[in-house]
mmCIF file of N, CA and C in Angstrom:
data_model
loop_
_atom_site.group_PDB
_atom_site.id
_atom_site.type_symbol
_atom_site.label_atom_id
_atom_site.label_comp_id
_atom_site.label_asym_id
_atom_site.label_seq_id
_atom_site.Cartn_x
_atom_site.Cartn_y
_atom_site.Cartn_z
ATOM 1 N N ASP N 242 1.758 16.718 -5.002
ATOM 2 C CA ASP N 242 0.780 15.671 -4.734
ATOM 3 C C ASP N 242 0.166 15.880 -3.352
ATOM 4 N N LYS N 243 -0.916 15.196 -3.081
ATOM 5 C CA LYS N 243 -1.636 15.440 -1.830
ATOM 6 C C LYS N 243 -0.814 15.090 -0.592
ATOM 7 N N TRP N 244 0.012 14.056 -0.679
ATOM 8 C CA TRP N 244 0.790 13.672 0.495
ATOM 9 C C TRP N 244 1.840 14.724 0.817
ATOM 10 N N SER N 245 2.454 15.285 -0.192
ATOM 11 C CA SER N 245 3.458 16.334 0.038
ATOM 12 C C SER N 245 2.822 17.527 0.738
ATOM 13 N N VAL N 246 1.655 17.919 0.272
ATOM 14 C CA VAL N 246 0.954 19.060 0.878
ATOM 15 C C VAL N 246 0.638 18.763 2.335
ATOM 16 N N LEU N 247 0.099 17.577 2.616
ATOM 17 C CA LEU N 247 -0.241 17.222 3.991
ATOM 18 C C LEU N 247 0.990 17.176 4.896
ATOM 19 N N ILE N 248 2.068 16.622 4.409
ATOM 20 C CA ILE N 248 3.297 16.544 5.199
ATOM 21 C C ILE N 248 3.784 17.951 5.530
ATOM 22 N N ILE N 249 3.826 18.812 4.528
ATOM 23 C CA ILE N 249 4.300 20.180 4.756
ATOM 24 C C ILE N 249 3.398 20.902 5.757
ATOM 25 N N LEU N 250 2.092 20.748 5.621
ATOM 26 C CA LEU N 250 1.181 21.411 6.556
ATOM 27 C C LEU N 250 1.339 20.870 7.979
ATOM 28 N N HIS N 251 1.582 19.581 8.145
ATOM 29 C CA HIS N 251 1.818 19.021 9.479
ATOM 30 C C HIS N 251 3.135 19.530 10.065
ATOM 31 N N LEU N 252 4.166 19.601 9.240
ATOM 32 C CA LEU N 252 5.464 20.055 9.730
ATOM 33 C C LEU N 252 5.509 21.567 9.961
ATOM 34 N N ALA N 253 4.512 22.283 9.475
ATOM 35 C CA ALA N 253 4.457 23.730 9.707
ATOM 36 C C ALA N 253 4.266 24.036 11.189
ATOM 37 N N HIS N 254 3.652 23.110 11.919
ATOM 38 C CA HIS N 254 3.369 23.320 13.333
ATOM 39 C C HIS N 254 4.529 22.927 14.233
ATOM 40 N N GLU N 255 5.230 21.857 13.865
ATOM 41 C CA GLU N 255 6.346 21.376 14.686
ATOM 42 C C GLU N 255 7.135 20.324 13.918
ATOM 43 N N ASP N 256 8.373 20.127 14.338
ATOM 44 C CA ASP N 256 9.183 19.041 13.794
ATOM 45 C C ASP N 256 8.576 17.734 14.298
ATOM 46 N N LEU N 257 8.574 16.724 13.449
ATOM 47 C CA LEU N 257 7.923 15.464 13.812
ATOM 48 C C LEU N 257 8.784 14.271 13.451
ATOM 49 N N ARG N 258 8.641 13.232 14.256
ATOM 50 C CA ARG N 258 9.287 11.970 13.933
ATOM 51 C C ARG N 258 8.454 11.230 12.904
ATOM 52 N N PHE N 259 9.091 10.285 12.241
ATOM 53 C CA PHE N 259 8.444 9.498 11.200
ATOM 54 C C PHE N 259 7.159 8.867 11.714
ATOM 55 N N THR N 260 7.221 8.269 12.902
ATOM 56 C CA THR N 260 6.053 7.568 13.445
ATOM 57 C C THR N 260 4.905 8.538 13.736
ATOM 58 N N ALA N 261 5.214 9.757 14.143
ATOM 59 C CA ALA N 261 4.169 10.742 14.397
ATOM 60 C C ALA N 261 3.487 11.145 13.084
ATOM 61 N N LEU N 262 4.279 11.313 12.036
ATOM 62 C CA LEU N 262 3.698 11.616 10.731
ATOM 63 C C LEU N 262 2.790 10.484 10.280
ATOM 64 N N ARG N 263 3.211 9.280 10.494
ATOM 65 C CA ARG N 263 2.394 8.100 10.129
ATOM 66 C C ARG N 263 1.057 8.101 10.851
ATOM 67 N N ARG N 264 1.083 8.450 12.140
ATOM 68 C CA ARG N 264 -0.158 8.496 12.920
ATOM 69 C C ARG N 264 -1.089 9.614 12.438
ATOM 70 N N LEU N 265 -0.502 10.741 12.036
ATOM 71 C CA LEU N 265 -1.311 11.867 11.570
ATOM 72 C C LEU N 265 -1.957 11.611 10.214
ATOM 73 N N MET N 266 -1.366 10.678 9.449
ATOM 74 C CA MET N 266 -1.877 10.358 8.110
ATOM 75 C C MET N 266 -2.055 8.843 7.997
ATOM 76 N N PRO N 267 -3.097 8.309 8.624
ATOM 77 C CA PRO N 267 -3.241 6.849 8.670
ATOM 78 C C PRO N 267 -3.468 6.192 7.307
ATOM 79 N N ASP N 268 -3.868 6.965 6.303
ATOM 80 C CA ASP N 268 -4.137 6.371 4.985
ATOM 81 C C ASP N 268 -2.900 6.216 4.115
ATOM 82 N N ILE N 269 -1.767 6.752 4.541
ATOM 83 C CA ILE N 269 -0.549 6.659 3.739
ATOM 84 C C ILE N 269 0.222 5.404 4.140
ATOM 85 N N SER N 270 0.764 4.717 3.162
ATOM 86 C CA SER N 270 1.567 3.533 3.469
ATOM 87 C C SER N 270 2.970 3.976 3.887
ATOM 88 N N GLN N 271 3.662 3.107 4.580
ATOM 89 C CA GLN N 271 5.022 3.413 5.013
ATOM 90 C C GLN N 271 5.924 3.679 3.804
ATOM 91 N N ARG N 272 5.749 2.900 2.747
ATOM 92 C CA ARG N 272 6.563 3.060 1.541
ATOM 93 C C ARG N 272 6.332 4.420 0.883
ATOM 94 N N VAL N 273 5.065 4.817 0.767
ATOM 95 C CA VAL N 273 4.746 6.101 0.132
ATOM 96 C C VAL N 273 5.224 7.258 1.013
ATOM 97 N N LEU N 274 5.055 7.142 2.325
ATOM 98 C CA LEU N 274 5.532 8.194 3.230
ATOM 99 C C LEU N 274 7.038 8.352 3.103
ATOM 100 N N THR N 275 7.766 7.247 3.103
ATOM 101 C CA THR N 275 9.222 7.296 2.966
ATOM 102 C C THR N 275 9.631 7.945 1.648
ATOM 103 N N ALA N 276 9.003 7.537 0.560
ATOM 104 C CA ALA N 276 9.339 8.088 -0.757
ATOM 105 C C ALA N 276 9.013 9.575 -0.833
ATOM 106 N N THR N 277 7.889 9.976 -0.267
ATOM 107 C CA THR N 277 7.494 11.381 -0.304
ATOM 108 C C THR N 277 8.438 12.231 0.540
ATOM 109 N N LEU N 278 8.813 11.742 1.710
ATOM 110 C CA LEU N 278 9.758 12.478 2.550
ATOM 111 C C LEU N 278 11.112 12.630 1.849
ATOM 112 N N ARG N 279 11.562 11.586 1.194
ATOM 113 C CA ARG N 279 12.828 11.667 0.445
ATOM 114 C C ARG N 279 12.750 12.710 -0.664
ATOM 115 N N LYS N 280 11.621 12.704 -1.383
ATOM 116 C CA LYS N 280 11.433 13.663 -2.466
ATOM 117 C C LYS N 280 11.454 15.095 -1.935
ATOM 118 N N LEU N 281 10.755 15.346 -0.824
ATOM 119 C CA LEU N 281 10.709 16.684 -0.245
ATOM 120 C C LEU N 281 12.079 17.106 0.278
ATOM 121 N N GLU N 282 12.834 16.160 0.821
ATOM 122 C CA GLU N 282 14.198 16.469 1.273
ATOM 123 C C GLU N 282 15.078 16.800 0.073
ATOM 124 N N ARG N 283 14.959 16.035 -0.986
ATOM 125 C CA ARG N 283 15.741 16.269 -2.200
ATOM 126 C C ARG N 283 15.446 17.643 -2.796
ATOM 127 N N GLU N 284 14.186 18.071 -2.710
ATOM 128 C CA GLU N 284 13.781 19.357 -3.252
ATOM 129 C C GLU N 284 14.127 20.527 -2.334
ATOM 130 N N GLY N 285 14.670 20.214 -1.164
ATOM 131 C CA GLY N 285 15.091 21.268 -0.244
ATOM 132 C C GLY N 285 13.978 21.834 0.608
ATOM 133 N N LEU N 286 12.845 21.136 0.687
ATOM 134 C CA LEU N 286 11.710 21.640 1.447
ATOM 135 C C LEU N 286 11.709 21.180 2.901
ATOM 136 N N LEU N 287 12.406 20.091 3.185
ATOM 137 C CA LEU N 287 12.512 19.651 4.566
ATOM 138 C C LEU N 287 13.888 19.080 4.846
ATOM 139 N N TRP N 288 14.195 19.006 6.142
ATOM 140 C CA TRP N 288 15.453 18.410 6.567
ATOM 141 C C TRP N 288 15.125 17.134 7.339
ATOM 142 N N ARG N 289 16.133 16.313 7.459
ATOM 143 C CA ARG N 289 15.989 15.005 8.123
ATOM 144 C C ARG N 289 17.136 14.858 9.104
ATOM 145 N N HIS N 290 16.817 14.475 10.344
ATOM 146 C CA HIS N 290 17.856 14.256 11.352
ATOM 147 C C HIS N 290 17.692 12.846 11.918
ATOM 148 N N VAL N 291 18.770 12.084 11.903
ATOM 149 C CA VAL N 291 18.743 10.716 12.409
ATOM 150 C C VAL N 291 19.543 10.653 13.701
ATOM 151 N N ARG N 292 18.888 10.212 14.772
ATOM 152 C CA ARG N 292 19.581 9.976 16.041
ATOM 153 C C ARG N 292 20.018 8.526 16.065
ATOM 154 N N ALA N 293 21.267 8.318 16.399
ATOM 155 C CA ALA N 293 21.848 6.976 16.389
ATOM 156 C C ALA N 293 21.416 6.199 17.626
ATOM 157 N N THR N 294 20.156 5.798 17.637
ATOM 158 C CA THR N 294 19.628 4.951 18.701
ATOM 159 C C THR N 294 19.188 3.645 18.054
ATOM 160 N N ILE N 295 18.766 2.718 18.868
ATOM 161 C CA ILE N 295 18.253 1.457 18.325
ATOM 162 C C ILE N 295 16.810 1.331 18.776
ATOM 163 N N PRO N 296 15.849 1.371 17.880
ATOM 164 C CA PRO N 296 15.982 1.703 16.459
ATOM 165 C C PRO N 296 16.277 3.192 16.281
ATOM 166 N N PRO N 297 16.784 3.567 15.116
ATOM 167 C CA PRO N 297 17.093 4.978 14.876
ATOM 168 C C PRO N 297 15.836 5.850 14.984
ATOM 169 N N GLN N 298 15.999 7.033 15.568
ATOM 170 C CA GLN N 298 14.900 7.990 15.645
ATOM 171 C C GLN N 298 15.124 9.044 14.561
ATOM 172 N N VAL N 299 14.178 9.134 13.646
ATOM 173 C CA VAL N 299 14.300 10.056 12.517
ATOM 174 C C VAL N 299 13.271 11.173 12.694
ATOM 175 N N THR N 300 13.760 12.402 12.695
ATOM 176 C CA THR N 300 12.914 13.578 12.856
ATOM 177 C C THR N 300 12.986 14.409 11.585
ATOM 178 N N TYR N 301 11.846 14.994 11.219
ATOM 179 C CA TYR N 301 11.757 15.836 10.025
ATOM 180 C C TYR N 301 11.256 17.216 10.416
ATOM 181 N N GLY N 302 11.732 18.224 9.687
ATOM 182 C CA GLY N 302 11.276 19.593 9.881
ATOM 183 C C GLY N 302 11.387 20.343 8.573
ATOM 184 N N LEU N 303 10.773 21.507 8.526
ATOM 185 C CA LEU N 303 10.798 22.311 7.311
ATOM 186 C C LEU N 303 12.036 23.192 7.250
ATOM 187 N N THR N 304 12.582 23.316 6.069
ATOM 188 C CA THR N 304 13.658 24.278 5.824
ATOM 189 C C THR N 304 13.013 25.649 5.622
ATOM 190 N N GLU N 305 13.835 26.673 5.464
ATOM 191 C CA GLU N 305 13.295 28.009 5.180
ATOM 192 C C GLU N 305 12.486 27.997 3.879
ATOM 193 N N LEU N 306 12.985 27.259 2.892
ATOM 194 C CA LEU N 306 12.257 27.150 1.622
ATOM 195 C C LEU N 306 10.893 26.499 1.849
ATOM 196 N N GLY N 307 10.863 25.447 2.635
ATOM 197 C CA GLY N 307 9.607 24.772 2.947
ATOM 198 C C GLY N 307 8.657 25.681 3.713
ATOM 199 N N ARG N 308 9.180 26.451 4.659
ATOM 200 C CA ARG N 308 8.350 27.387 5.422
ATOM 201 C C ARG N 308 7.749 28.465 4.527
ATOM 202 N N SER N 309 8.491 28.855 3.492
ATOM 203 C CA SER N 309 7.976 29.889 2.594
ATOM 204 C C SER N 309 6.785 29.389 1.776
ATOM 205 N N LEU N 310 6.610 28.079 1.706
ATOM 206 C CA LEU N 310 5.512 27.477 0.956
ATOM 207 C C LEU N 310 4.245 27.326 1.795
ATOM 208 N N VAL N 311 4.369 27.309 3.108
ATOM 209 C CA VAL N 311 3.242 27.008 4.004
ATOM 210 C C VAL N 311 2.075 27.967 3.806
ATOM 211 N N GLU N 312 2.341 29.249 3.738
ATOM 212 C CA GLU N 312 1.270 30.236 3.594
ATOM 213 C C GLU N 312 0.444 29.971 2.332
ATOM 214 N N HIS N 313 1.111 29.639 1.258
ATOM 215 C CA HIS N 313 0.416 29.371 -0.011
ATOM 216 C C HIS N 313 -0.403 28.085 0.068
ATOM 217 N N LEU N 314 0.156 27.058 0.691
ATOM 218 C CA LEU N 314 -0.583 25.798 0.823
ATOM 219 C C LEU N 314 -1.766 25.951 1.766
ATOM 220 N N ALA N 315 -1.597 26.736 2.823
ATOM 221 C CA ALA N 315 -2.704 26.974 3.759
ATOM 222 C C ALA N 315 -3.845 27.683 3.047
ATOM 223 N N ALA N 316 -3.529 28.625 2.169
ATOM 224 C CA ALA N 316 -4.568 29.316 1.400
ATOM 225 C C ALA N 316 -5.300 28.334 0.487
ATOM 226 N N LEU N 317 -4.547 27.462 -0.155
ATOM 227 C CA LEU N 317 -5.155 26.452 -1.026
ATOM 228 C C LEU N 317 -6.042 25.506 -0.215
ATOM 229 N N ALA N 318 -5.559 25.080 0.939
ATOM 230 C CA ALA N 318 -6.351 24.187 1.799
ATOM 231 C C ALA N 318 -7.623 24.890 2.260
ATOM 232 N N GLY N 319 -7.530 26.163 2.581
ATOM 233 C CA GLY N 319 -8.707 26.928 2.985
ATOM 234 C C GLY N 319 -9.730 27.027 1.864
ATOM 235 N N TRP N 320 -9.240 27.252 0.656
ATOM 236 C CA TRP N 320 -10.131 27.314 -0.501
ATOM 237 C C TRP N 320 -10.844 25.974 -0.681
ATOM 238 N N ALA N 321 -10.094 24.884 -0.596
ATOM 239 C CA ALA N 321 -10.679 23.552 -0.774
ATOM 240 C C ALA N 321 -11.733 23.272 0.295
ATOM 241 N N LYS N 322 -11.448 23.659 1.528
ATOM 242 C CA LYS N 322 -12.406 23.438 2.608
ATOM 243 C C LYS N 322 -13.663 24.274 2.395
ATOM 244 N N ALA N 323 -13.501 25.533 1.983
ATOM 245 C CA ALA N 323 -14.645 26.422 1.762
ATOM 246 C C ALA N 323 -15.513 25.955 0.596
ATOM 247 N N ASN N 324 -14.922 25.281 -0.363
ATOM 248 C CA ASN N 324 -15.647 24.868 -1.562
ATOM 249 C C ASN N 324 -15.921 23.373 -1.628
ATOM 250 N N ARG N 325 -15.706 22.678 -0.539
ATOM 251 C CA ARG N 325 -15.852 21.216 -0.527
ATOM 252 C C ARG N 325 -17.245 20.760 -0.955
ATOM 253 N N ALA N 326 -18.285 21.436 -0.476
ATOM 254 C CA ALA N 326 -19.651 21.024 -0.810
ATOM 255 C C ALA N 326 -19.891 21.129 -2.318
ATOM 256 N N MET N 327 -19.420 22.207 -2.928
ATOM 257 C CA MET N 327 -19.607 22.367 -4.377
ATOM 258 C C MET N 327 -18.783 21.331 -5.151
ATOM 259 N N ILE N 328 -17.600 21.045 -4.672
ATOM 260 C CA ILE N 328 -16.754 20.045 -5.332
ATOM 261 C C ILE N 328 -17.414 18.669 -5.238
ATOM 262 N N ASP N 329 -17.898 18.331 -4.034
ATOM 263 C CA ASP N 329 -18.582 17.044 -3.857
ATOM 264 C C ASP N 329 -19.822 16.945 -4.740
ATOM 265 N N ALA N 330 -20.602 18.023 -4.848
ATOM 266 C CA ALA N 330 -21.795 18.024 -5.688
ATOM 267 C C ALA N 330 -21.421 17.835 -7.159
ATOM 268 N N SER N 331 -20.353 18.488 -7.586
ATOM 269 C CA SER N 331 -19.898 18.335 -8.975
ATOM 270 C C SER N 331 -19.445 16.909 -9.248
ATOM 271 N N ARG N 332 -18.731 16.322 -8.311
ATOM 272 C CA ARG N 332 -18.291 14.934 -8.478
ATOM 273 C C ARG N 332 -19.487 14.001 -8.574
ATOM 274 N N HIS N 333 -20.464 14.219 -7.689
ATOM 275 C CA HIS N 333 -21.659 13.369 -7.694
ATOM 276 C C HIS N 333 -22.406 13.503 -9.023
ATOM 277 N N ALA N 334 -22.584 14.729 -9.492
ATOM 278 C CA ALA N 334 -23.278 14.951 -10.769
ATOM 279 C C ALA N 334 -22.525 14.303 -11.917
ATOM 280 N N PHE N 335 -21.219 14.434 -11.917
ATOM 281 C CA PHE N 335 -20.404 13.832 -12.986
ATOM 282 C C PHE N 335 -20.517 12.314 -12.956
ATOM 283 N N ASP N 336 -20.369 11.742 -11.755
ATOM 284 C CA ASP N 336 -20.437 10.285 -11.633
ATOM 285 C C ASP N 336 -21.826 9.754 -12.004
ATOM 286 N N SER N 337 -22.884 10.499 -11.701
ATOM 287 C CA SER N 337 -24.244 10.078 -12.027
ATOM 288 C C SER N 337 -24.458 10.021 -13.533
ATOM 289 N N ARG N 338 -23.847 10.949 -14.263
ATOM 290 C CA ARG N 338 -23.967 10.966 -15.720
ATOM 291 C C ARG N 338 -23.263 9.786 -16.354
ATOM 292 N N ARG N 339 -22.205 9.308 -15.731
ATOM 293 C CA ARG N 339 -21.406 8.202 -16.304
ATOM 294 C C ARG N 339 -22.053 6.858 -16.052
ATOM 295 N N GLU N 340 -22.950 6.755 -15.082
ATOM 296 C CA GLU N 340 -23.545 5.462 -14.732
ATOM 297 C C GLU N 340 -24.703 5.141 -15.559
#
């Protein structure tokens, strides 16, 4: 899903705390971010470290498996960026036919 891809691409640059991920993706809700991070951890793509502070500080980073995916996702993101105008034009044409 799009949130998983964005999270992985953000974590490719550095390990991040939950709040930093939230700031980088302002359109994601806290609930969806939490669920997506859990799913990625379950799949072995990222790790989670909790520091016992008040409030707890939770940091996320990519595992080796997650890092092996970054190159492929970056290529996909590059393709999407290069073809965005054509995709937008196709969406507009499709939506115009439906109205």
